[in-house]
Short mmCIF file of N, CA and C in Angstrom, two decimals:
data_model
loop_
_atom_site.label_atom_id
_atom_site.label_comp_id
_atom_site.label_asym_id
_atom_site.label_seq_id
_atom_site.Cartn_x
_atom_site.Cartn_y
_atom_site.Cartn_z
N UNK F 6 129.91 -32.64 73.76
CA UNK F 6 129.35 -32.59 75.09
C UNK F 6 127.82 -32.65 74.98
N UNK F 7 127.23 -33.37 75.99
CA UNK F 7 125.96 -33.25 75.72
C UNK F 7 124.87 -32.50 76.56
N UNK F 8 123.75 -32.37 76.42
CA UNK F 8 123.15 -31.07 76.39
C UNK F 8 123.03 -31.86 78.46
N UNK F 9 122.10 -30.53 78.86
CA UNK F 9 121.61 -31.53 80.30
C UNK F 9 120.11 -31.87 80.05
N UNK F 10 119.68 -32.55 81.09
CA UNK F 10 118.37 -33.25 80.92
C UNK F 10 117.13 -32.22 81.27
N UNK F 11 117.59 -31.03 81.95
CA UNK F 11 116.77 -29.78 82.17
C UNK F 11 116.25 -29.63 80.87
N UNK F 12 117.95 -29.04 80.05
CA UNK F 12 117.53 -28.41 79.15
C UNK F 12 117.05 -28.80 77.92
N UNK F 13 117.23 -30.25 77.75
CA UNK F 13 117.08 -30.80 76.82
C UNK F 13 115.52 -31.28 76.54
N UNK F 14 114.81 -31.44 77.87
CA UNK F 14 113.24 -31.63 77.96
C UNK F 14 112.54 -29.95 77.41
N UNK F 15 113.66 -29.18 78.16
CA UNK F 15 112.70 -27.77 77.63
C UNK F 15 112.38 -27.41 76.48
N UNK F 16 113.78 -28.10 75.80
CA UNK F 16 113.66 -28.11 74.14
C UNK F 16 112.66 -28.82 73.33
N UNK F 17 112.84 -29.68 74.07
CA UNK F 17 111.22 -30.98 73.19
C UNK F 17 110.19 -30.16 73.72
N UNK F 18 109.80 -30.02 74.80
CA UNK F 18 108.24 -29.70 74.91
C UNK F 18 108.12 -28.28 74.27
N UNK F 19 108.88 -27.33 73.87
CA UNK F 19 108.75 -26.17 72.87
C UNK F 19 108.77 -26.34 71.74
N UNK F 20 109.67 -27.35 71.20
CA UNK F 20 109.19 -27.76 69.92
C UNK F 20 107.79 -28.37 69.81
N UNK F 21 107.13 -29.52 70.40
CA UNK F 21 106.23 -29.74 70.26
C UNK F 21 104.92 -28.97 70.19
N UNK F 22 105.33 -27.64 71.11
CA UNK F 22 103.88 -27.03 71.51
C UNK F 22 104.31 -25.96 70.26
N UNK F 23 105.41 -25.35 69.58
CA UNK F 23 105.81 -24.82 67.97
C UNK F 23 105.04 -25.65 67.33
N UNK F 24 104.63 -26.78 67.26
CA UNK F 24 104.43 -27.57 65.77
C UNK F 24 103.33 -27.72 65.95
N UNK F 25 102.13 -27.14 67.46
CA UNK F 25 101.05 -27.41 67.36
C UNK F 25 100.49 -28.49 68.72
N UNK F 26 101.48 -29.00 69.09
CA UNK F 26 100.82 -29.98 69.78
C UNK F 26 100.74 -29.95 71.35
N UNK F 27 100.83 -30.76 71.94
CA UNK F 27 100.93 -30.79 73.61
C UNK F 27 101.73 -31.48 74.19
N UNK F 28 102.48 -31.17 74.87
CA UNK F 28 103.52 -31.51 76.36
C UNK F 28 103.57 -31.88 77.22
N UNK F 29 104.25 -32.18 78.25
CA UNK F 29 104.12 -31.76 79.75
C UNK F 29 104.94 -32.70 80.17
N UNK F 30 105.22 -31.64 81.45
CA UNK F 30 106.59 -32.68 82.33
C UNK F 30 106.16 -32.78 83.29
N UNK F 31 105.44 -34.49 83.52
CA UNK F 31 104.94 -35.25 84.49
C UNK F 31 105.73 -35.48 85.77
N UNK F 32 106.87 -35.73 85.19
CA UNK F 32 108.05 -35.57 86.51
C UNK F 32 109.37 -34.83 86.43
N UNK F 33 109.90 -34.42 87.04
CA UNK F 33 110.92 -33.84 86.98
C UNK F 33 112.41 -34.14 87.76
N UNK F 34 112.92 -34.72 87.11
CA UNK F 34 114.51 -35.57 87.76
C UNK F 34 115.71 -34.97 87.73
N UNK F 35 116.91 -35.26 88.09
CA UNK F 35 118.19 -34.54 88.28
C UNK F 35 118.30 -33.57 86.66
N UNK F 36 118.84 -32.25 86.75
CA UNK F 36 118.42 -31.61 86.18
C UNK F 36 119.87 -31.76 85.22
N UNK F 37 120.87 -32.09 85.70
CA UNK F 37 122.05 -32.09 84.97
C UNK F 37 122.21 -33.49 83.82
N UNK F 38 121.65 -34.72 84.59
CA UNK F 38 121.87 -36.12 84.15
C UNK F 38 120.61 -36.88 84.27
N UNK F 39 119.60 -36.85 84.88
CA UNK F 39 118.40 -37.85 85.12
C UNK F 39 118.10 -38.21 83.78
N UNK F 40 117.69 -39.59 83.67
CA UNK F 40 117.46 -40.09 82.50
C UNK F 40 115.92 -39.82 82.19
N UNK F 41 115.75 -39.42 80.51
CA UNK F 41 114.62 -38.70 80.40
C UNK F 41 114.22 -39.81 79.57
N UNK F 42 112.70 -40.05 80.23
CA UNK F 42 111.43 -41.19 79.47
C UNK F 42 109.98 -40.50 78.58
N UNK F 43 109.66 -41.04 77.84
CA UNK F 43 108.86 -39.91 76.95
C UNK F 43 107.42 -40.95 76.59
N UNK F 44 106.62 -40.39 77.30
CA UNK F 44 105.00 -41.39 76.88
C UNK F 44 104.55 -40.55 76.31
N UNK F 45 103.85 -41.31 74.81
CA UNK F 45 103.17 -40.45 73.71
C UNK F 45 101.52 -41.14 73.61
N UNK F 46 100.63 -40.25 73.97
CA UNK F 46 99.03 -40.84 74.36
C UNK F 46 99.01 -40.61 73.03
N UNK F 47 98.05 -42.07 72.41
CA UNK F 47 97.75 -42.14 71.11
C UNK F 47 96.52 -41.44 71.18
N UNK F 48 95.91 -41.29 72.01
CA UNK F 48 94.32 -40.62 72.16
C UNK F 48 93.42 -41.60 71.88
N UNK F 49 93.99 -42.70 71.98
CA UNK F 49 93.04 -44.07 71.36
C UNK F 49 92.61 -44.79 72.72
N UNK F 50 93.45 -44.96 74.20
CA UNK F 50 93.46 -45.54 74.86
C UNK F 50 95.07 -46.36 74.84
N UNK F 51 95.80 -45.57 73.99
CA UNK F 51 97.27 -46.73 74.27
C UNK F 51 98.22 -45.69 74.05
N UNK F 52 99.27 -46.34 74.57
CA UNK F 52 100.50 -45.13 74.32
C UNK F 52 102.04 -45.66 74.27
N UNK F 53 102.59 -45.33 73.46
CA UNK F 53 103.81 -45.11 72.78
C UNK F 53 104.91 -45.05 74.37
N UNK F 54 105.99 -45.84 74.75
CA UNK F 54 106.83 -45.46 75.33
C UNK F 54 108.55 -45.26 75.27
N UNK F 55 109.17 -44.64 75.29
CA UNK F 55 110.58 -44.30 74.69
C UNK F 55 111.43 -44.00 75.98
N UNK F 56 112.64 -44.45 76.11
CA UNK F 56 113.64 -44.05 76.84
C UNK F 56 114.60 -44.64 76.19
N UNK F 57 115.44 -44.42 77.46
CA UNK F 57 117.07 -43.70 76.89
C UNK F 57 117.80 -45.31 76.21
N UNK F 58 118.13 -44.93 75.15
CA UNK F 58 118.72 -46.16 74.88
C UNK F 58 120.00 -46.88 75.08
N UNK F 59 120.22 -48.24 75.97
CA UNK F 59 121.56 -48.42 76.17
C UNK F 59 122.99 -48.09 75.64
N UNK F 60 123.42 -47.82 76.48
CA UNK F 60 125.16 -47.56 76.14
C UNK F 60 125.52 -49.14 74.83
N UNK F 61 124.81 -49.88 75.08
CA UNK F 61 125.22 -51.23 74.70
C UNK F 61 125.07 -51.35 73.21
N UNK F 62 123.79 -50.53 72.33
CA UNK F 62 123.06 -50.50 71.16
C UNK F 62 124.28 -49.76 70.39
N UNK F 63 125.42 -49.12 70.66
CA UNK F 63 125.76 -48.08 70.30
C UNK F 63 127.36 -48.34 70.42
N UNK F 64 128.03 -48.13 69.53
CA UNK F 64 129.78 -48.36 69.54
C UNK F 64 130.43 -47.64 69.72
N UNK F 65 130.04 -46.04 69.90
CA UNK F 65 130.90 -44.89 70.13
C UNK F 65 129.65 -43.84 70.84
N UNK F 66 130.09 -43.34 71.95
CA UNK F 66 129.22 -42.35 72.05
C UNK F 66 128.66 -41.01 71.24
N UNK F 67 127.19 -40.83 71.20
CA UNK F 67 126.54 -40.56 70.36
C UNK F 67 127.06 -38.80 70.66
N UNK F 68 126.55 -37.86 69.52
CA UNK F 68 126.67 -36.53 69.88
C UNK F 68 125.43 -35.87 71.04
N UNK F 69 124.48 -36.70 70.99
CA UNK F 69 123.23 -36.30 71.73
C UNK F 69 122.62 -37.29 72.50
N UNK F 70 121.27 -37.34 72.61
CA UNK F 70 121.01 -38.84 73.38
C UNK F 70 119.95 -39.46 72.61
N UNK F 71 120.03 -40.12 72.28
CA UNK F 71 119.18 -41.54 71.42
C UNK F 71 118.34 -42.21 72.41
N UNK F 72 117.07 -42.37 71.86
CA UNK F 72 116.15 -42.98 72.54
C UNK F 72 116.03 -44.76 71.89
N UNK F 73 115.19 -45.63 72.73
CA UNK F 73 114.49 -46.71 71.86
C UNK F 73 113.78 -46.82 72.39
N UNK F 74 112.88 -47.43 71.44
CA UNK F 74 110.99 -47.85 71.84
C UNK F 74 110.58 -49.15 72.65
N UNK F 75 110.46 -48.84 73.69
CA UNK F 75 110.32 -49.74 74.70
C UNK F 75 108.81 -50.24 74.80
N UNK F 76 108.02 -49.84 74.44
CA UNK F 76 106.59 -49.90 74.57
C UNK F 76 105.74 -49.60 73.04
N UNK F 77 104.91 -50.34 72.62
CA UNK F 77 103.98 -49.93 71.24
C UNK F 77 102.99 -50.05 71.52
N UNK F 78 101.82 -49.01 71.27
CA UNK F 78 100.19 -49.33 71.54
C UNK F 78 100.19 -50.29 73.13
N UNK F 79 100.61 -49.62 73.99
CA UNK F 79 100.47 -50.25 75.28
C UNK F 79 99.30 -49.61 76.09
N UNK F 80 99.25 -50.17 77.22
CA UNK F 80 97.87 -49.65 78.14
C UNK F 80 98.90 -48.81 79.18
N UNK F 81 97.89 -48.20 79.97
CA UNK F 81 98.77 -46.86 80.78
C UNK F 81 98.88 -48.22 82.21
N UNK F 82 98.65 -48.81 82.45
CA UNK F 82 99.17 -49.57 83.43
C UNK F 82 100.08 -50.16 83.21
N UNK F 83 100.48 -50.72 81.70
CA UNK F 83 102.32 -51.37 81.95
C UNK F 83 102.65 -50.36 82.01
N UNK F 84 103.24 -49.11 81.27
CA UNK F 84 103.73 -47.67 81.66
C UNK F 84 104.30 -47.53 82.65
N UNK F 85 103.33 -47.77 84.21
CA UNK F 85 102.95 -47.31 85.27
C UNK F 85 103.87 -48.22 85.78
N UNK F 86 104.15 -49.54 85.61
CA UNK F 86 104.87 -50.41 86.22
C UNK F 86 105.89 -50.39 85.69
N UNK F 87 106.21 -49.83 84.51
CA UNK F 87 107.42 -49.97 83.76
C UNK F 87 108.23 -49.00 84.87
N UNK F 88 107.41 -47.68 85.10
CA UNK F 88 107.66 -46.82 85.92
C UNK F 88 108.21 -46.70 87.38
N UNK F 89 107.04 -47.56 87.85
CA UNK F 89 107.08 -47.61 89.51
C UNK F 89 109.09 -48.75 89.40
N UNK F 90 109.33 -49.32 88.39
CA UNK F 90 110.63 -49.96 88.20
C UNK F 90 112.29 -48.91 88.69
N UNK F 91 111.27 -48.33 87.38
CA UNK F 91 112.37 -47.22 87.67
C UNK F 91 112.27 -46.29 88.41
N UNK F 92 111.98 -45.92 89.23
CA UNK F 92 111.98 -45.43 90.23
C UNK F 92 112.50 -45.79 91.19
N UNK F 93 112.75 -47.11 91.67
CA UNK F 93 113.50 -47.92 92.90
C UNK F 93 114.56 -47.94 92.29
N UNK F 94 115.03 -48.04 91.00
CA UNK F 94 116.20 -48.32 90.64
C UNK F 94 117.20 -46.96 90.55
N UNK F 95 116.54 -45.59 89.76
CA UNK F 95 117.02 -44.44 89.78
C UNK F 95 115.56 -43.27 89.86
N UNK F 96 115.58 -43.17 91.10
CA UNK F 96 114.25 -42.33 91.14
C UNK F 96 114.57 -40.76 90.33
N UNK F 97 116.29 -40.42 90.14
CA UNK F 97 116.22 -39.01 89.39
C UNK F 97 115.72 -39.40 88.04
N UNK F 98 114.79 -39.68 87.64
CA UNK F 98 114.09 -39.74 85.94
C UNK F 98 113.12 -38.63 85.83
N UNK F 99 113.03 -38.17 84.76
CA UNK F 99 112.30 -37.08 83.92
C UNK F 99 111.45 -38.23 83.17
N UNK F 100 110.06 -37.45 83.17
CA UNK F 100 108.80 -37.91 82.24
C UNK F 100 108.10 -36.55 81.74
N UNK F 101 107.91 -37.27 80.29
CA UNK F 101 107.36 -36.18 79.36
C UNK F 101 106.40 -36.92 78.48
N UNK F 102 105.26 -36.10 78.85
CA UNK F 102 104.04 -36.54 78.38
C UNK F 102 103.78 -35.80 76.78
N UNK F 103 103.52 -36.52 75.70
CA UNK F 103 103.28 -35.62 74.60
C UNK F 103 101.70 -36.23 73.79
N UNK F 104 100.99 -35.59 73.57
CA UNK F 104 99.80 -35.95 72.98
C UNK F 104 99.72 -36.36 71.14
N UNK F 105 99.84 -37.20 70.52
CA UNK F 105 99.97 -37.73 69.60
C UNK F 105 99.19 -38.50 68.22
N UNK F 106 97.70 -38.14 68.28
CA UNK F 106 97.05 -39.21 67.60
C UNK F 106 98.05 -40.38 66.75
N UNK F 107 98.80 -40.11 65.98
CA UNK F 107 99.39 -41.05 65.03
C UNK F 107 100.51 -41.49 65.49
N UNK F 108 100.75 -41.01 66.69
CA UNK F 108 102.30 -41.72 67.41
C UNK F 108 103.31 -41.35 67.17
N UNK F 109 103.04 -40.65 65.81
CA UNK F 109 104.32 -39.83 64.98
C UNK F 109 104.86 -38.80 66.47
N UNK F 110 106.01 -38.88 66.59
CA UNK F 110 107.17 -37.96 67.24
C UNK F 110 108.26 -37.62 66.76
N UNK F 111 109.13 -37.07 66.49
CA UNK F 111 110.73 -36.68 66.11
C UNK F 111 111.77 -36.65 67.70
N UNK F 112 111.98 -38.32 67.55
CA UNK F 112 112.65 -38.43 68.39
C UNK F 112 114.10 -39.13 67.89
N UNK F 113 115.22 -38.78 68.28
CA UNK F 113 116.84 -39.79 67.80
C UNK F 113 116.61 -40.89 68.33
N UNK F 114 116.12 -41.97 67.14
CA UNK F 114 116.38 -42.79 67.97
C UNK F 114 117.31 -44.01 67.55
N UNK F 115 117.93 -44.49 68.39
CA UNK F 115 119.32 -45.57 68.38
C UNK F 115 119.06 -46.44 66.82
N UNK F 116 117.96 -46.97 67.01
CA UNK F 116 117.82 -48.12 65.46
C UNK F 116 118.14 -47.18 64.00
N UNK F 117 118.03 -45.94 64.45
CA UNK F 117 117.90 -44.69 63.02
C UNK F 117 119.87 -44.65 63.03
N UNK F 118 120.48 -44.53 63.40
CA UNK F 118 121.55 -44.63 63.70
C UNK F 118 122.59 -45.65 62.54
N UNK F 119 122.96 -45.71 61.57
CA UNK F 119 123.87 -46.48 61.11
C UNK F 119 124.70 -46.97 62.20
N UNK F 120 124.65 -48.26 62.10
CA UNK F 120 126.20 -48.74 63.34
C UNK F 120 127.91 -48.58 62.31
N UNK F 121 128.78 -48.78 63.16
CA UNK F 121 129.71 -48.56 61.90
C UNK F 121 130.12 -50.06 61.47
N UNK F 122 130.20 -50.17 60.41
CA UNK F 122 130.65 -51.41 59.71
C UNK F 122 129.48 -52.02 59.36
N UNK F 123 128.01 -51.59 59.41
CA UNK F 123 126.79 -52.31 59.57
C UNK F 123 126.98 -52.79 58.18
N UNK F 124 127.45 -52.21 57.01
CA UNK F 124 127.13 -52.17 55.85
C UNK F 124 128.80 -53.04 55.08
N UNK F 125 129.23 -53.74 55.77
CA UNK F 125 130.45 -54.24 55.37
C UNK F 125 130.08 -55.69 54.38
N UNK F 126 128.99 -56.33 55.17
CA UNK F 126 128.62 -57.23 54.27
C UNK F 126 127.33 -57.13 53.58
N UNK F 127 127.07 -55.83 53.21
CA UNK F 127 126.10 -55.49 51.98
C UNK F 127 126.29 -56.17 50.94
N UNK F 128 125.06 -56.31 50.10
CA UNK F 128 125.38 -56.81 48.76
C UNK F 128 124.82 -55.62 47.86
#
């Protein structure tokens, strides 16, 4: 079963602010299911963007929720439009802002994931 999207943001932004760093929940969406999006400010002028990764990337449902990287070294205006998107489409979304110089985050994400059989035609 998987966690809810309340609780599961409360968990990241406590870990993060444990390990030293900074947080924040820019928006706040259905608390049981809203799909949670995660912008990481490089402090450079660009930022890192992550959400939920399709049902499609994935052959069995996961134990938790897997992200993919939708955005690299971007400007805060695609973000913003990536945003204002989703919002017409499912306005219950969660945003979580995390401060990052190196971009480094500990997030699940889908590509980290062995698929099954990926490795059938290994050599």
């Amino acid at each position: 079963m998987r966690v809810t999207s309340d609780f599961f943001v409360s968990a990241l932004v406590r870990r993060v602010f444990g390990e030293g760093g900074f947080a924040a929940v820019s928006r706040r969406g259905a608390p049981e299911a809203g799909a949670v999006f995660i912008c990481v400010d490089r402090l450079d002028g660009s930022f890192d963007f992550y959400g939920p990764a399709p049902q499609a990337m994935f052959s069995s449902l996961p134990d938790g929720r897997l992200f993919e990287r939708i955005f690299e070294r971007a400007d805060k205006e695609t973000i913003d439009t990536r945003l204002a998107g989703e919002a017409r489409m499912d306005p219950d979304y969660w945003l979580v802002d995390i401060e990052a110089r190196d971009g480094q985050i500990e997030l699940p994400l889908a590509e980290d994931k062995p698929q099954p059989g990926s490795d059938v035609f290994r050599f």
